[in-house]
Short mmCIF file of C-alpha atoms in Angstrom, two decimals:
data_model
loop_
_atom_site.label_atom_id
_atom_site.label_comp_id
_atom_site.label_asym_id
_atom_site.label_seq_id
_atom_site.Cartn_x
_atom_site.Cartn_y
_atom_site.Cartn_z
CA UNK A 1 -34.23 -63.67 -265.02
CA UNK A 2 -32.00 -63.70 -262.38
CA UNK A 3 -28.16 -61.13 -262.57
CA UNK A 4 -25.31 -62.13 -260.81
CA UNK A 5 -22.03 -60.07 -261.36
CA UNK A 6 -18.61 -60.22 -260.16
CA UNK A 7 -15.60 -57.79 -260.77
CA UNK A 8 -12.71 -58.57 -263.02
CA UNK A 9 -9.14 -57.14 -260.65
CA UNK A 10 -6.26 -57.34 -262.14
CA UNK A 11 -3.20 -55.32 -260.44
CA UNK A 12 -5.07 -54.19 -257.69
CA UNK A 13 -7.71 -52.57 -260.72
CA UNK A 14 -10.87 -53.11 -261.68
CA UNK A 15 -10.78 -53.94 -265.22
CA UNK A 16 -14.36 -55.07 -265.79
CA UNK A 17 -17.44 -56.82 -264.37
CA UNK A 18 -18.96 -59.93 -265.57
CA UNK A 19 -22.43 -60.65 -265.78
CA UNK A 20 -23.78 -63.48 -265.54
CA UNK A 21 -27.98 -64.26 -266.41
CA UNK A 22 -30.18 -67.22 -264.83
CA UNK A 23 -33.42 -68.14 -266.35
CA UNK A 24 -35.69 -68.01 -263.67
CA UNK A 25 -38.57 -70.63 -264.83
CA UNK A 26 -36.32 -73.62 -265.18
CA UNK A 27 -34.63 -72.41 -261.60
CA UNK A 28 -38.18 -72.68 -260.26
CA UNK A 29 -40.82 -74.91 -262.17
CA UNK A 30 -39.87 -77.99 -259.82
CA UNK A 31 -40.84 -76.35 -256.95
CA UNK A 32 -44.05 -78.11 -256.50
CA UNK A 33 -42.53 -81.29 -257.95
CA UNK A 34 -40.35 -81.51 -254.71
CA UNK A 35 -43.25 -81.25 -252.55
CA UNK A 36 -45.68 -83.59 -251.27
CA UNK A 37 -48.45 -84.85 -252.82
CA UNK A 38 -51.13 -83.18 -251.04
CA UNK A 39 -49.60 -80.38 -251.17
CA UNK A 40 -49.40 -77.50 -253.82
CA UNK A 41 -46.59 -74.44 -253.73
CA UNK A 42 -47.37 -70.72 -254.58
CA UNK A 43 -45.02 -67.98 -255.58
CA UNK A 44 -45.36 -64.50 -256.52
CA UNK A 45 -43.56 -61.58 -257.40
CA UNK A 46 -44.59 -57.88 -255.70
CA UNK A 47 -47.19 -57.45 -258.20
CA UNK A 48 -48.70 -60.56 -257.91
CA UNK A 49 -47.93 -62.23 -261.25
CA UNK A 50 -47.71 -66.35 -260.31
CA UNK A 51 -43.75 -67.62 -260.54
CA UNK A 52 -44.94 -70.92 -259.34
CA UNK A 53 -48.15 -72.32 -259.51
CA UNK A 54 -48.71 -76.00 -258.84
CA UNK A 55 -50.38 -75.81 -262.25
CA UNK A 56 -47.54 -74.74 -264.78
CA UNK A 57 -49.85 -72.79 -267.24
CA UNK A 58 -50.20 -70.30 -264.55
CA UNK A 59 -46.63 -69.59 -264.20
CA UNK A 60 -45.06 -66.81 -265.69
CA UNK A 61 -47.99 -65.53 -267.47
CA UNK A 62 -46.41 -62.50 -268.42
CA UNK A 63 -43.79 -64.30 -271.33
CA UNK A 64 -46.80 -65.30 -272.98
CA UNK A 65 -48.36 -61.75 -272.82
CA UNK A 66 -50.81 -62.55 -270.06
CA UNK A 67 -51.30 -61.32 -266.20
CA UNK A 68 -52.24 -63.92 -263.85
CA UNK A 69 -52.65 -62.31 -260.94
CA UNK A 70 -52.62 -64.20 -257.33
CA UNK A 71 -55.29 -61.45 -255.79
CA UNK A 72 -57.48 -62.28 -258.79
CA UNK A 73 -57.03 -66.39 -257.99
CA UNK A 74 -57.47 -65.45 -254.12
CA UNK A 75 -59.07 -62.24 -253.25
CA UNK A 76 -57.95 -61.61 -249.59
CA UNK A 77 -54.00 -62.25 -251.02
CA UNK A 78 -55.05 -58.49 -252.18
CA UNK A 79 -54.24 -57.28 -248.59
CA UNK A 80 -50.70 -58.82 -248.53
CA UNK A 81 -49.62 -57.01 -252.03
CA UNK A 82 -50.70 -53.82 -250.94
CA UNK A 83 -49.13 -54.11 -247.87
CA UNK A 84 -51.81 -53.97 -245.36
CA UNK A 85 -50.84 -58.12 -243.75
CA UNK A 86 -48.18 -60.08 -243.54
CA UNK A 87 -50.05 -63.17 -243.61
CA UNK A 88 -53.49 -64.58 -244.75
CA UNK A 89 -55.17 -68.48 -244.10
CA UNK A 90 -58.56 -69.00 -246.21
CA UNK A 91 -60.33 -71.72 -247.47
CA UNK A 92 -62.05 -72.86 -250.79
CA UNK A 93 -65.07 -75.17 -250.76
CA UNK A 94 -64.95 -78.05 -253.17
CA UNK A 95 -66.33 -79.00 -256.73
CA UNK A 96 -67.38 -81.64 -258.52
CA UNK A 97 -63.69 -81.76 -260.27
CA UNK A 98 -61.40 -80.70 -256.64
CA UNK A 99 -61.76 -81.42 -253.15
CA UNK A 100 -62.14 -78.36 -250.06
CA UNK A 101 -58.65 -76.91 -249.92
CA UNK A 102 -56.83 -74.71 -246.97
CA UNK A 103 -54.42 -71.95 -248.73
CA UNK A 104 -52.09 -70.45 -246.26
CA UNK A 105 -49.94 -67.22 -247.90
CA UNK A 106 -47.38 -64.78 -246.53
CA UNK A 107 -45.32 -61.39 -247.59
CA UNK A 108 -41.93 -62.45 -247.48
CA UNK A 109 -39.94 -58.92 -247.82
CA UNK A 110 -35.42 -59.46 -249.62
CA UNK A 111 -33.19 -56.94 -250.74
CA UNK A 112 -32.38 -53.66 -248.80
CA UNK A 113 -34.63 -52.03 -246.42
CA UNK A 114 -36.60 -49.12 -247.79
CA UNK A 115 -36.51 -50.72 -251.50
CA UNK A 116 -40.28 -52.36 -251.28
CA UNK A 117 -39.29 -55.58 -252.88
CA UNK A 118 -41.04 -58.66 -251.59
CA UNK A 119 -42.42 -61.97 -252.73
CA UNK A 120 -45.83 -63.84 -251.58
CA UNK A 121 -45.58 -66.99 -250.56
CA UNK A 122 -48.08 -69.65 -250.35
CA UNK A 123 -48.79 -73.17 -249.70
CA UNK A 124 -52.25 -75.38 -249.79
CA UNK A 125 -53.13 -78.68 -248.57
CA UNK A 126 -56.69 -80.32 -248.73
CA UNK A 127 -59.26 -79.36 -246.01
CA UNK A 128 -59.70 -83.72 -245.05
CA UNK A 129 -55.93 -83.55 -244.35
CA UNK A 130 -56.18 -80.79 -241.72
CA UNK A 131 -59.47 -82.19 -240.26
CA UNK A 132 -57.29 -85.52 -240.29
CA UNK A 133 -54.43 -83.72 -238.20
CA UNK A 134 -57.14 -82.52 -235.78
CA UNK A 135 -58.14 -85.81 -235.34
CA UNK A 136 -55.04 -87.23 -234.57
CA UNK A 137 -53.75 -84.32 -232.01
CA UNK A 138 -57.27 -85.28 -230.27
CA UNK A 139 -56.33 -89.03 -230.16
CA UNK A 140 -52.94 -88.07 -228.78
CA UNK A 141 -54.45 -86.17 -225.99
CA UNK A 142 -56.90 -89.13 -225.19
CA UNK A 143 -54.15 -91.25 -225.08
CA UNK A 144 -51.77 -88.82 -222.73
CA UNK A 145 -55.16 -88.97 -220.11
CA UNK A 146 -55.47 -92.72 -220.07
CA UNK A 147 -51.48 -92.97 -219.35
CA UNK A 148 -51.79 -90.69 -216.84
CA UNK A 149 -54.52 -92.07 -214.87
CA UNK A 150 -52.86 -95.84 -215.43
CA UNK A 151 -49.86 -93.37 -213.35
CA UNK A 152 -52.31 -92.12 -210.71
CA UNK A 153 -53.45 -95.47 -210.12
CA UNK A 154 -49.62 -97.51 -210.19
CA UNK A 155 -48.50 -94.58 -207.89
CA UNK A 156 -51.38 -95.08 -205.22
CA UNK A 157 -51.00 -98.95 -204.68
CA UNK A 158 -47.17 -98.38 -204.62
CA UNK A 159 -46.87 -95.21 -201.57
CA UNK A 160 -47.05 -96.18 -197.66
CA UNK A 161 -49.85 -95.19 -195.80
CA UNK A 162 -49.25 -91.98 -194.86
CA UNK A 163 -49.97 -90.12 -198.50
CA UNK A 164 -52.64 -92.24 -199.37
CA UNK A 165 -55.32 -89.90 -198.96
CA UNK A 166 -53.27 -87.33 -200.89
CA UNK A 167 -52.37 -89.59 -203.30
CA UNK A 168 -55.77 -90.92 -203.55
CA UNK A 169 -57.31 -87.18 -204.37
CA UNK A 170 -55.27 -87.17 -207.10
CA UNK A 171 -55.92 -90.19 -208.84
CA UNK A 172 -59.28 -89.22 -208.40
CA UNK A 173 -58.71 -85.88 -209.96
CA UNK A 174 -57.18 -88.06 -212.89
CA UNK A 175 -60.11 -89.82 -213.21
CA UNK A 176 -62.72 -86.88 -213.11
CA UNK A 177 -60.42 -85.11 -215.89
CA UNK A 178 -60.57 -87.90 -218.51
CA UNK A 179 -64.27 -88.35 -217.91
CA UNK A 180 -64.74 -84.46 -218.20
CA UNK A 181 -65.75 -83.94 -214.49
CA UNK A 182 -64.98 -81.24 -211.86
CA UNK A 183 -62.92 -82.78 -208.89
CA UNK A 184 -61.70 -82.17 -205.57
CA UNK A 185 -58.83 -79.78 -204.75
CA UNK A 186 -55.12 -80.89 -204.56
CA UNK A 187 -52.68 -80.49 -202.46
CA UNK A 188 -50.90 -78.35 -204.51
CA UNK A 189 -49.46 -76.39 -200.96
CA UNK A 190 -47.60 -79.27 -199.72
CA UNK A 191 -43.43 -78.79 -199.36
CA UNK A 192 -42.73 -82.32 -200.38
CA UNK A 193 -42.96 -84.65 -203.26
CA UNK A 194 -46.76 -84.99 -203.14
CA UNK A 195 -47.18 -81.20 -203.02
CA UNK A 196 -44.64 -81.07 -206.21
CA UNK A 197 -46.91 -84.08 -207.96
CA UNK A 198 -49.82 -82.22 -207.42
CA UNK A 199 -49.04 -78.80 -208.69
CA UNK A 200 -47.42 -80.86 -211.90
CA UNK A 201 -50.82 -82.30 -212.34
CA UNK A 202 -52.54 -78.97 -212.02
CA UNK A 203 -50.38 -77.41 -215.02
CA UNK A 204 -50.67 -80.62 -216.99
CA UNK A 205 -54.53 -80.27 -216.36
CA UNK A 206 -54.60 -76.83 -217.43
CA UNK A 207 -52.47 -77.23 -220.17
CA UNK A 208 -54.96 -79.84 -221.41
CA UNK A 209 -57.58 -77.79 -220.82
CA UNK A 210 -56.32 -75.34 -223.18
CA UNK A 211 -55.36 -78.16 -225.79
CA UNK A 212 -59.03 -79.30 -225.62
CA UNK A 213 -60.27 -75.78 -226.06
CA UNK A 214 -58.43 -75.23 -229.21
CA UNK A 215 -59.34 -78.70 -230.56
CA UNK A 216 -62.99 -77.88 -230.03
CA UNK A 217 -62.63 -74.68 -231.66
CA UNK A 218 -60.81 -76.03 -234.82
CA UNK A 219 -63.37 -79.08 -234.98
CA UNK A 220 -66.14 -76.36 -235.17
CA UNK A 221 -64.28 -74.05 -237.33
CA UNK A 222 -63.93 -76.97 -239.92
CA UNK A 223 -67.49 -78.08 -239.62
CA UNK A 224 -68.42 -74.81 -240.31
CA UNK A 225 -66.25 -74.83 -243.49
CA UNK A 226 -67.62 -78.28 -244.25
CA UNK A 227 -71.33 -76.74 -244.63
CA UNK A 228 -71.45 -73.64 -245.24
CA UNK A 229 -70.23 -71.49 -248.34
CA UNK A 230 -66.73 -69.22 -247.15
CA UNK A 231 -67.56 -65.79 -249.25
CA UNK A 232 -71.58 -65.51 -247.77
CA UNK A 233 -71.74 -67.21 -244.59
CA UNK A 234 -74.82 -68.74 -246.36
CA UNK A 235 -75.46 -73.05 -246.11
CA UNK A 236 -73.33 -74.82 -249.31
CA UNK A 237 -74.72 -77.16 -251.54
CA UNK A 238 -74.07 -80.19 -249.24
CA UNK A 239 -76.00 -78.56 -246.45
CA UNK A 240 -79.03 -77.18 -248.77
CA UNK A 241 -79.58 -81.37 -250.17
CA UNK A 242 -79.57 -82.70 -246.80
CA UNK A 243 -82.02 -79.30 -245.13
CA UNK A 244 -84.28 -80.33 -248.61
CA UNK A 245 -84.34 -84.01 -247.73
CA UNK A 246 -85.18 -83.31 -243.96
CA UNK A 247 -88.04 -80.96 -245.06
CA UNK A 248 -89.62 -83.71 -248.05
CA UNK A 249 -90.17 -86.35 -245.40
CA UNK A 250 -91.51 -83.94 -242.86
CA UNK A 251 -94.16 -82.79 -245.88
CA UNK A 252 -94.37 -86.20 -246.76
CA UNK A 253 -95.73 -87.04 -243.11
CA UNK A 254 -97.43 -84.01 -242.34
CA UNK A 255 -99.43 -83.70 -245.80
CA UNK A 256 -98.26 -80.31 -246.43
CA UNK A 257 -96.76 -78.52 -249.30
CA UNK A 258 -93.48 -76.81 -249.45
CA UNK A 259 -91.75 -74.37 -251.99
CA UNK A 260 -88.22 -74.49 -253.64
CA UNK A 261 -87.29 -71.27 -255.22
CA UNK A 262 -83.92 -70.94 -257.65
CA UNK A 263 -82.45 -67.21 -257.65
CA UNK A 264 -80.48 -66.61 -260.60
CA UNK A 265 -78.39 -63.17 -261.02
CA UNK A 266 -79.11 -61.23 -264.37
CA UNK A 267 -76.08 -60.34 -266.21
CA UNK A 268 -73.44 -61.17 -263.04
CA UNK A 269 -70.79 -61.92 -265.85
CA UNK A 270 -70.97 -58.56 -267.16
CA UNK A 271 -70.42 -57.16 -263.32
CA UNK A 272 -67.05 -59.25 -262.87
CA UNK A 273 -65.93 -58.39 -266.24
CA UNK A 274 -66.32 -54.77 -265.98
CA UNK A 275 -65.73 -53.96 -262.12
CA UNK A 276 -63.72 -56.69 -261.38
CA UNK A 277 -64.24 -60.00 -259.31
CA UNK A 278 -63.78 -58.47 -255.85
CA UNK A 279 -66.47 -56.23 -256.73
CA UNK A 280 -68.19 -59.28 -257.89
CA UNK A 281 -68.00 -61.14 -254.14
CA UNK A 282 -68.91 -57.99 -252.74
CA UNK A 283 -72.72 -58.45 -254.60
CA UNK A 284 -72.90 -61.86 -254.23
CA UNK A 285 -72.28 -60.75 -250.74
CA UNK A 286 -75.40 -58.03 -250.39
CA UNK A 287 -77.11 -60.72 -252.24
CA UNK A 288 -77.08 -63.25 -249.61
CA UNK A 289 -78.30 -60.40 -246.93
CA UNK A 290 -80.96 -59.41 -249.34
CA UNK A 291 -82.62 -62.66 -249.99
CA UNK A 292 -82.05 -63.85 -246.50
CA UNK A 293 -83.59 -60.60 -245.26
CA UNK A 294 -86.69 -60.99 -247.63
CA UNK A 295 -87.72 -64.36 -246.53
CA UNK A 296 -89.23 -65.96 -243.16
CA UNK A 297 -86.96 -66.45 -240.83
CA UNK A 298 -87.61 -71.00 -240.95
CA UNK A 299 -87.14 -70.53 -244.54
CA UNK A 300 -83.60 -71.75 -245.47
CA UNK A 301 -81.58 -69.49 -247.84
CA UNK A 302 -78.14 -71.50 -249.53
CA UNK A 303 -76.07 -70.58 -252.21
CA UNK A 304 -75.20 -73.50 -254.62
CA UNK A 305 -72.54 -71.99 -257.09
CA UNK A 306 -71.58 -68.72 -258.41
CA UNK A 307 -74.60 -66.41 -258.29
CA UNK A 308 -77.09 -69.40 -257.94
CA UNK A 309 -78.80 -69.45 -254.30
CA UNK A 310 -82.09 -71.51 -253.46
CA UNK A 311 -84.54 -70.63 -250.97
CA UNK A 312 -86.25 -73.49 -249.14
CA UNK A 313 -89.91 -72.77 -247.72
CA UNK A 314 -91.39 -75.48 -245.45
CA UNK A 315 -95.84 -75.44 -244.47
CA UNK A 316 -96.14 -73.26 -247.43
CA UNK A 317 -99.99 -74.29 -248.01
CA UNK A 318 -101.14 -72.71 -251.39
CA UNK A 319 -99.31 -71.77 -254.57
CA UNK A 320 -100.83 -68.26 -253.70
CA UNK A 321 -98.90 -68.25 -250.35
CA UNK A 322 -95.47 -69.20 -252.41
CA UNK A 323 -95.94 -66.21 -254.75
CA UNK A 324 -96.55 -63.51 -252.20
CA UNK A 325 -92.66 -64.95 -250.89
CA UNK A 326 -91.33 -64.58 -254.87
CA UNK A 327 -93.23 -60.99 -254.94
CA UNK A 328 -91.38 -60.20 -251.50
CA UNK A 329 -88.01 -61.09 -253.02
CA UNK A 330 -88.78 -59.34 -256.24
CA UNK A 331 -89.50 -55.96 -254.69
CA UNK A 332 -86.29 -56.36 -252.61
CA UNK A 333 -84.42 -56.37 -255.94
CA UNK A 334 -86.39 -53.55 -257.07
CA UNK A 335 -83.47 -51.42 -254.59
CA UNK A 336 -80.22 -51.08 -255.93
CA UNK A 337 -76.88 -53.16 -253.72
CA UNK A 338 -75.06 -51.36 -251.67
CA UNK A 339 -71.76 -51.53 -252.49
CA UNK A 340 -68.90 -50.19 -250.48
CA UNK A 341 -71.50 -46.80 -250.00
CA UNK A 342 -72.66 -46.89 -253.93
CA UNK A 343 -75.88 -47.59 -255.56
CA UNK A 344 -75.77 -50.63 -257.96
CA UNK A 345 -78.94 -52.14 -259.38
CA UNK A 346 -78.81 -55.61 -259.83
CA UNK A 347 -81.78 -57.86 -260.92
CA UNK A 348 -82.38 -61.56 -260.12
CA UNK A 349 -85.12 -63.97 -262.09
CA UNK A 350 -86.84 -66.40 -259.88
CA UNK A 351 -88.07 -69.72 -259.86
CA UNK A 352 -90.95 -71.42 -258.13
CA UNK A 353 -91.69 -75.15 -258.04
CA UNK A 354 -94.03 -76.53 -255.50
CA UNK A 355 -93.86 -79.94 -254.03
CA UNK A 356 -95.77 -81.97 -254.12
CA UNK A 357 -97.30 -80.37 -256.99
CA UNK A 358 -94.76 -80.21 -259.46
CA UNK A 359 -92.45 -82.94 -258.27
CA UNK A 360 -92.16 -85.98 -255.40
CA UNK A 361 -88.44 -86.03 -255.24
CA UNK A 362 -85.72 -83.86 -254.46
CA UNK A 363 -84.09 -84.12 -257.70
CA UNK A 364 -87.19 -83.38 -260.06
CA UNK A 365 -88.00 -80.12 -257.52
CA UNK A 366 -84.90 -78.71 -257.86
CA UNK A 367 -84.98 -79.47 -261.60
CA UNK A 368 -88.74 -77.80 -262.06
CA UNK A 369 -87.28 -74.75 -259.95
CA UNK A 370 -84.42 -74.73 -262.37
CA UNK A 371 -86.42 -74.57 -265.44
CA UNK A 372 -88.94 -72.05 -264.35
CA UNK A 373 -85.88 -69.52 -263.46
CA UNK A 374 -84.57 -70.44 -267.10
CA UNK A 375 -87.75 -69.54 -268.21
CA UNK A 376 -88.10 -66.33 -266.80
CA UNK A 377 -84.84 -65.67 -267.46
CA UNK A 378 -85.01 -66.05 -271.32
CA UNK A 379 -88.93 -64.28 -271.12
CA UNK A 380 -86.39 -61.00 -269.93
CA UNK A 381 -84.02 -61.44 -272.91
CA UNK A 382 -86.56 -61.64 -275.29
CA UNK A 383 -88.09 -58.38 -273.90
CA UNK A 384 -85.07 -56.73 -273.97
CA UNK A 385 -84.40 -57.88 -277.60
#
């Protein structure tokens, strides 16, 4: 609810206040209506409960006797309610049922210093419609170069005689630029209007220079994204089918076997439930460094969802040779995590299928390794029962 009051003067006395109350939903539910498409609108208040949510059940959890917490929706949003950001950019890969999105939040302080109060705000717009913007500011800069060196060459037949050769250097320079190429030195110490050209070119070329940087680092930076899972660093799902297809046809050609092997978390649910879900990334976390350093370093760890992660093994050439790798990984779950400087024991069942043996596709492997962790992992509840 929103208060807004007002005095009542009469005679030069105050002879009241009125108060008036706003309902706050209806003032805010059309927030994300308003916006974009692509686009989806985030607000909080200072202790994180969602006032807007571009999905409605979300919003104001607390009237129906619920807390729906940002942090718990985004974990590194934690930082910005206690205070120690301002702002915070991550990503989310995609599922079957919503594409890759970019989330982009910030701590937007109101009311009188010293008082605390703030609000989060956030925004989020699909991951193909930033790598689409990148795309576009790269085609703009391609298109700047080729104007430019259309200049450099209009500007050359145009001059008398006498800058020709100066002139000429820089066209040339033009050139080398837009093909990526290291050129002669201007005459950027000239007093008259070729000097001034040429020092203009030398800015615009560094300038460029800089833009292309950036580009390349942003191109990268979403590839990255693209492939590989944001919480462990580790190869997504994407990545792992097309590594697993590579690594058939080379067995395939080669005549030699290779091992998938599914790694399945014992009782992860009961982890998030109990200590919470940023305790939860923080295992799936040590997970990833645990099965990654338990296995060869050409074998290719990935995880595929939640607290599922495959382990790829190329030349493996017995079923003998495969086990010794499943023994390896689990003695290394024999140690307890560590967590933030604490011991936690967490177990893992494992899955072995061997290809060609148990399958001549990618599909049926991964299936076989799926069963045989389901296996193992019901053998455990049974002995625990």
């Amino acid at each position: 609810m929103f208060s807004m009051a007002s005095p009542v003067v009469r005679g030069g006395q105050v002879r009241g206040v009125v108060v008036l109350r706003v309902a706050a939903q209806p003032f805010l539910r059309d927030f994300n209506t308003a916006l974009p498409v692509p686009y989806g609108f985030y607000l909080s208040n200072r202790w994180g409960d969602f006032l807007v949510h571009p999905d409605a059940d979300q919003s104001f959890g607390f009237d129906r006797g619920q807390r729906i917490l940002i942090q718990e929706s985004f974990a590194p949003v934690a930082a910005l309610i206690d205070g120690r950001q301002q702002e915070v950019v991550l990503s989310q890969p995609g599922t079957d049922d919503e594409e890759a999105r970019v989330y982009s939040f910030v701590r937007m302080p109101y009311g009188r210093e010293g008082e605390g109060r703030f609000m989060v705000v956030g925004l989020s717009q699909p991951l193909a419609a930033v790598q689409g913007e990148v795309v576009s500011l790269g085609n703009s800069i391609l298109k700047i170069l080729l104007v430019l060196s259309a200049v450099g060459v209009v500007l050359a037949a145009l001059v008398s005689r006498a800058v020709t050769q100066p002139l000429k250097a820089i066209v040339q320079a033009t050139q080398a630029v837009t093909l990526g190429r290291a050129h002669a030195t201007l005459p950027v110490h000239r007093d008259d209007e070729v000097g001034e050209l040429a020092r203009s070119f030398q800015d615009m070329e560094q300038q460029i220079h800089r833009q292309m940087t950036e580009l390349n680092a942003s191109r990268d930076a979403m590839a990255h994204l693209a492939h590989h899972d944001a919480l462990t660093g580790l190869p997504n799902r994407r990545m792992f089918e097309q590594r697993l297809a590579q690594v058939l046809e080379l067995s395939r050609r080669s005549g030699r076997s290779c091992a998938l092997l599914f790694v399945d978390l014992d009782d992860f649910k009961a982890i998030n439930d109990t200590r919470g879900h940023a305790v939860g990334d923080l295992v799936l976390q040590a997970v990833a460094r645990t099965i990654t350093g338990a296995v060869r370093q050409v074998d290719t760890v990935a995880r595929l969802a939640g607290d599922e992660f495959t382990v790829l093994c190329e030349n493996v050439d017995s079923e003998q040779a495969a086990l010794q790798i499943v023994t390896k990984l689990q003695h290394a779950f024999m140690l307890p995590l560590d967590i933030e400087g604490r011991p936690l024991p967490v177990r893992a069942s494992i899955g072995l299928s061997l290809f060609p043996r148990d399958a001549q596709d990618a599909r049926t492997l991964m299936t076989s390794a799926d069963a045989a962790m389901y296996r193992i992992k019901q053998s455990r509840r049974q002995d625990k029962a």
